[in-house]
Amino acid sequence: MTNSLATYLSEARLKAWNDAIDERHSVRSYQKRPVREEALQSIEGLLRGFSPLCRHARGHLVVQNASRLFTGFLGPFGKISNAPAAVVFAGEFHLPRYMEAVGYLGEGIVLEATSLGLGTCWIAGSFSRDRTLARIRLDPGWKVVALTPLGYESRHTTLGDMALKALAKSDSRKPLSEIVTGLPRPRWPRGLKGALEAAQWAPSARNAQPWRFRVDRDGVALMADTGDVNLNSMKRLDCGIAMLHFEVACCAAGITGSWRFPKPGIPMIAKYRYA
Ligand SMILES: Cc1cc2nc3c(=O)[nH]c(=O)nc-3n(C[C@H](O)[C@H](O)[C@H](O)COP(=O)(O)O)c2cc1C
């Protein structure tokens, strides 16, 4: 059991993250200038987590030649270009909910970076694992799950960027009617629609949006689209990201509560229980 996120983060930071949810988009081309020192310091302060839900996840900052960590999608197509810095997200892989923790922690860093004017892009596929491992110190029992470049967005959008966005349909999301079930809208608490929209617009691998929500009287349950107990771990990562968006927006709307995890065997990722 954990407390509300509002007990771990300042009101100002929660507001900044809530605003960042609307501004964030994946950035794949960067300006060559380095990231400001104060911005790096803010991000550094979050690398070991900002709430107990981040336990089993950690970020590692890379500030030199970060572009070399990224590879193309097909040859050079889709490669992250000119990133001056990156954060590597790692998880304690023998623990059952480490992927949700990596998603939750990583998205906190992404929203912090966005609020500081930096671009980010979750990358779980097109990076070099060997070059990444050579740049960080990973404890035994931990593995690299994904990375994000960090830097200032380039003013020029490349054809590759446009093609990748079009391929993933990054500018659209499934409608709430497809991802939310349960109580009818007139019975939702005030502000819940906005919180579900914040989750709806979370980033996900290939923009697959594997999250589904059920609005109950005592809270909101989060499941993966397949409803399996033994979930594919990438879906768990995406759901961890959506959990943070939902919770940040709930805090902003005054819907106090916290995430609880189900007993083993129940096909649910977590439930946000109202306080
Ligand atoms: C876990 C995860 C892994 C991702 N991996 C990649 C990747 O390897 N390469 C890439 O170009 N984009 C990757 N993305 C970015 C998604 O394609 C992007 O978030 C999605 O299309 C939605 O677009 P938006 O972030 O601009 O809202 C990934 C996103 C997530 C959340």
JSON list of C-alpha atoms and ligand atoms in Angstrom, two decimals, residues 24-28 73 78 80 107 120-127 146 164-165 168-173 201-208 234 237-238 241, ligand 1:
[
{"chain": "A", "resi": 24, "resn": "ARG", "atom": "CA", "xyz": [4.72, 16.00, -24.07]},
{"chain": "A", "resi": 25, "resn": "HIS", "atom": "CA", "xyz": [5.29, 14.32, -27.42]},
{"chain": "A", "resi": 26, "resn": "SER", "atom": "CA", "xyz": [8.09, 12.08, -28.62]},
{"chain": "A", "resi": 27, "resn": "VAL", "atom": "CA", "xyz": [11.09, 14.05, -29.91]},
{"chain": "A", "resi": 28, "resn": "ARG", "atom": "CA", "xyz": [13.58, 12.23, -32.15]},
{"chain": "A", "resi": 73, "resn": "PHE", "atom": "CA", "xyz": [14.74, 1.54, -36.73]},
{"chain": "A", "resi": 78, "resn": "GLY", "atom": "CA", "xyz": [14.11, 6.50, -37.17]},
{"chain": "A", "resi": 80, "resn": "ILE", "atom": "CA", "xyz": [17.46, 9.56, -32.52]},
{"chain": "A", "resi": 107, "resn": "GLU", "atom": "CA", "xyz": [7.45, 8.76, -17.03]},
{"chain": "A", "resi": 120, "resn": "THR", "atom": "CA", "xyz": [12.19, 13.06, -24.65]},
{"chain": "A", "resi": 121, "resn": "CYS", "atom": "CA", "xyz": [11.26, 9.82, -26.41]},
{"chain": "A", "resi": 122, "resn": "TRP", "atom": "CA", "xyz": [10.86, 6.41, -24.80]},
{"chain": "A", "resi": 123, "resn": "ILE", "atom": "CA", "xyz": [13.07, 3.97, -26.71]},
{"chain": "A", "resi": 124, "resn": "ALA", "atom": "CA", "xyz": [12.72, 0.28, -25.94]},
{"chain": "A", "resi": 125, "resn": "GLY", "atom": "CA", "xyz": [13.81, -1.13, -29.29]},
{"chain": "A", "resi": 126, "resn": "SER", "atom": "CA", "xyz": [16.23, 0.98, -31.29]},
{"chain": "A", "resi": 127, "resn": "PHE", "atom": "CA", "xyz": [19.23, 1.26, -28.97]},
{"chain": "A", "resi": 146, "resn": "ALA", "atom": "CA", "xyz": [14.47, 1.38, -22.09]},
{"chain": "A", "resi": 164, "resn": "LEU", "atom": "CA", "xyz": [7.63, 7.33, -37.78]},
{"chain": "A", "resi": 165, "resn": "LYS", "atom": "CA", "xyz": [4.86, 9.50, -36.35]},
{"chain": "A", "resi": 168, "resn": "ALA", "atom": "CA", "xyz": [2.59, 4.83, -35.16]},
{"chain": "A", "resi": 169, "resn": "LYS", "atom": "CA", "xyz": [-0.38, 7.25, -35.60]},
{"chain": "A", "resi": 170, "resn": "SER", "atom": "CA", "xyz": [1.24, 9.16, -32.73]},
{"chain": "A", "resi": 171, "resn": "ASP", "atom": "CA", "xyz": [-1.19, 12.07, -32.98]},
{"chain": "A", "resi": 172, "resn": "SER", "atom": "CA", "xyz": [-4.24, 10.00, -32.15]},
{"chain": "A", "resi": 173, "resn": "ARG", "atom": "CA", "xyz": [-5.51, 7.75, -29.38]},
{"chain": "A", "resi": 201, "resn": "TRP", "atom": "CA", "xyz": [-2.67, 10.33, -23.97]},
{"chain": "A", "resi": 202, "resn": "ALA", "atom": "CA", "xyz": [0.24, 8.53, -22.27]},
{"chain": "A", "resi": 203, "resn": "PRO", "atom": "CA", "xyz": [2.97, 7.28, -24.60]},
{"chain": "A", "resi": 204, "resn": "SER", "atom": "CA", "xyz": [3.16, 3.55, -25.31]},
{"chain": "A", "resi": 205, "resn": "ALA", "atom": "CA", "xyz": [5.35, 1.27, -27.41]},
{"chain": "A", "resi": 206, "resn": "ARG", "atom": "CA", "xyz": [4.16, 1.52, -31.04]},
{"chain": "A", "resi": 207, "resn": "ASN", "atom": "CA", "xyz": [1.31, 3.63, -29.64]},
{"chain": "A", "resi": 208, "resn": "ALA", "atom": "CA", "xyz": [-0.48, 0.35, -28.84]},
{"chain": "A", "resi": 234, "resn": "MET", "atom": "CA", "xyz": [5.98, -4.44, -22.48]},
{"chain": "A", "resi": 237, "resn": "LEU", "atom": "CA", "xyz": [5.71, -1.03, -18.83]},
{"chain": "A", "resi": 238, "resn": "ASP", "atom": "CA", "xyz": [3.09, 0.93, -20.81]},
{"chain": "A", "resi": 241, "resn": "ILE", "atom": "CA", "xyz": [3.37, 4.98, -17.63]},
{"chain": "B", "resi": 1, "resn": "LIG", "atom": "C1", "xyz": [7.78, 1.75, -23.79]},
{"chain": "B", "resi": 1, "resn": "LIG", "atom": "C2", "xyz": [7.92, 2.54, -25.07]},
{"chain": "B", "resi": 1, "resn": "LIG", "atom": "C3", "xyz": [8.84, 2.15, -26.03]},
{"chain": "B", "resi": 1, "resn": "LIG", "atom": "C4", "xyz": [9.01, 2.90, -27.20]},
{"chain": "B", "resi": 1, "resn": "LIG", "atom": "N1", "xyz": [9.98, 2.52, -28.09]},
{"chain": "B", "resi": 1, "resn": "LIG", "atom": "C5", "xyz": [10.22, 3.29, -29.19]},
{"chain": "B", "resi": 1, "resn": "LIG", "atom": "C6", "xyz": [11.30, 2.97, -30.07]},
{"chain": "B", "resi": 1, "resn": "LIG", "atom": "O1", "xyz": [12.04, 1.99, -29.87]},
{"chain": "B", "resi": 1, "resn": "LIG", "atom": "N2", "xyz": [11.51, 3.79, -31.14]},
{"chain": "B", "resi": 1, "resn": "LIG", "atom": "C7", "xyz": [10.74, 4.91, -31.37]},
{"chain": "B", "resi": 1, "resn": "LIG", "atom": "O2", "xyz": [11.00, 5.64, -32.33]},
{"chain": "B", "resi": 1, "resn": "LIG", "atom": "N3", "xyz": [9.70, 5.24, -30.54]},
{"chain": "B", "resi": 1, "resn": "LIG", "atom": "C8", "xyz": [9.43, 4.46, -29.46]},
{"chain": "B", "resi": 1, "resn": "LIG", "atom": "N4", "xyz": [8.41, 4.80, -28.59]},
{"chain": "B", "resi": 1, "resn": "LIG", "atom": "C9", "xyz": [7.61, 6.02, -28.81]},
{"chain": "B", "resi": 1, "resn": "LIG", "atom": "C10", "xyz": [6.18, 5.70, -29.27]},
{"chain": "B", "resi": 1, "resn": "LIG", "atom": "O3", "xyz": [6.17, 5.35, -30.63]},
{"chain": "B", "resi": 1, "resn": "LIG", "atom": "C11", "xyz": [5.30, 6.95, -29.02]},
{"chain": "B", "resi": 1, "resn": "LIG", "atom": "O4", "xyz": [5.26, 7.19, -27.64]},
{"chain": "B", "resi": 1, "resn": "LIG", "atom": "C12", "xyz": [3.88, 6.77, -29.52]},
{"chain": "B", "resi": 1, "resn": "LIG", "atom": "O5", "xyz": [3.86, 6.65, -30.92]},
{"chain": "B", "resi": 1, "resn": "LIG", "atom": "C13", "xyz": [2.99, 7.97, -29.13]},
{"chain": "B", "resi": 1, "resn": "LIG", "atom": "O6", "xyz": [3.53, 9.16, -29.65]},
{"chain": "B", "resi": 1, "resn": "LIG", "atom": "P1", "xyz": [3.84, 10.39, -28.69]},
{"chain": "B", "resi": 1, "resn": "LIG", "atom": "O7", "xyz": [4.86, 9.90, -27.68]},
{"chain": "B", "resi": 1, "resn": "LIG", "atom": "O8", "xyz": [4.40, 11.45, -29.59]},
{"chain": "B", "resi": 1, "resn": "LIG", "atom": "O9", "xyz": [2.56, 10.79, -28.01]},
{"chain": "B", "resi": 1, "resn": "LIG", "atom": "C14", "xyz": [8.21, 4.05, -27.43]},
{"chain": "B", "resi": 1, "resn": "LIG", "atom": "C15", "xyz": [7.27, 4.43, -26.46]},
{"chain": "B", "resi": 1, "resn": "LIG", "atom": "C16", "xyz": [7.13, 3.70, -25.29]},
{"chain": "B", "resi": 1, "resn": "LIG", "atom": "C17", "xyz": [6.17, 4.16, -24.24]}
]
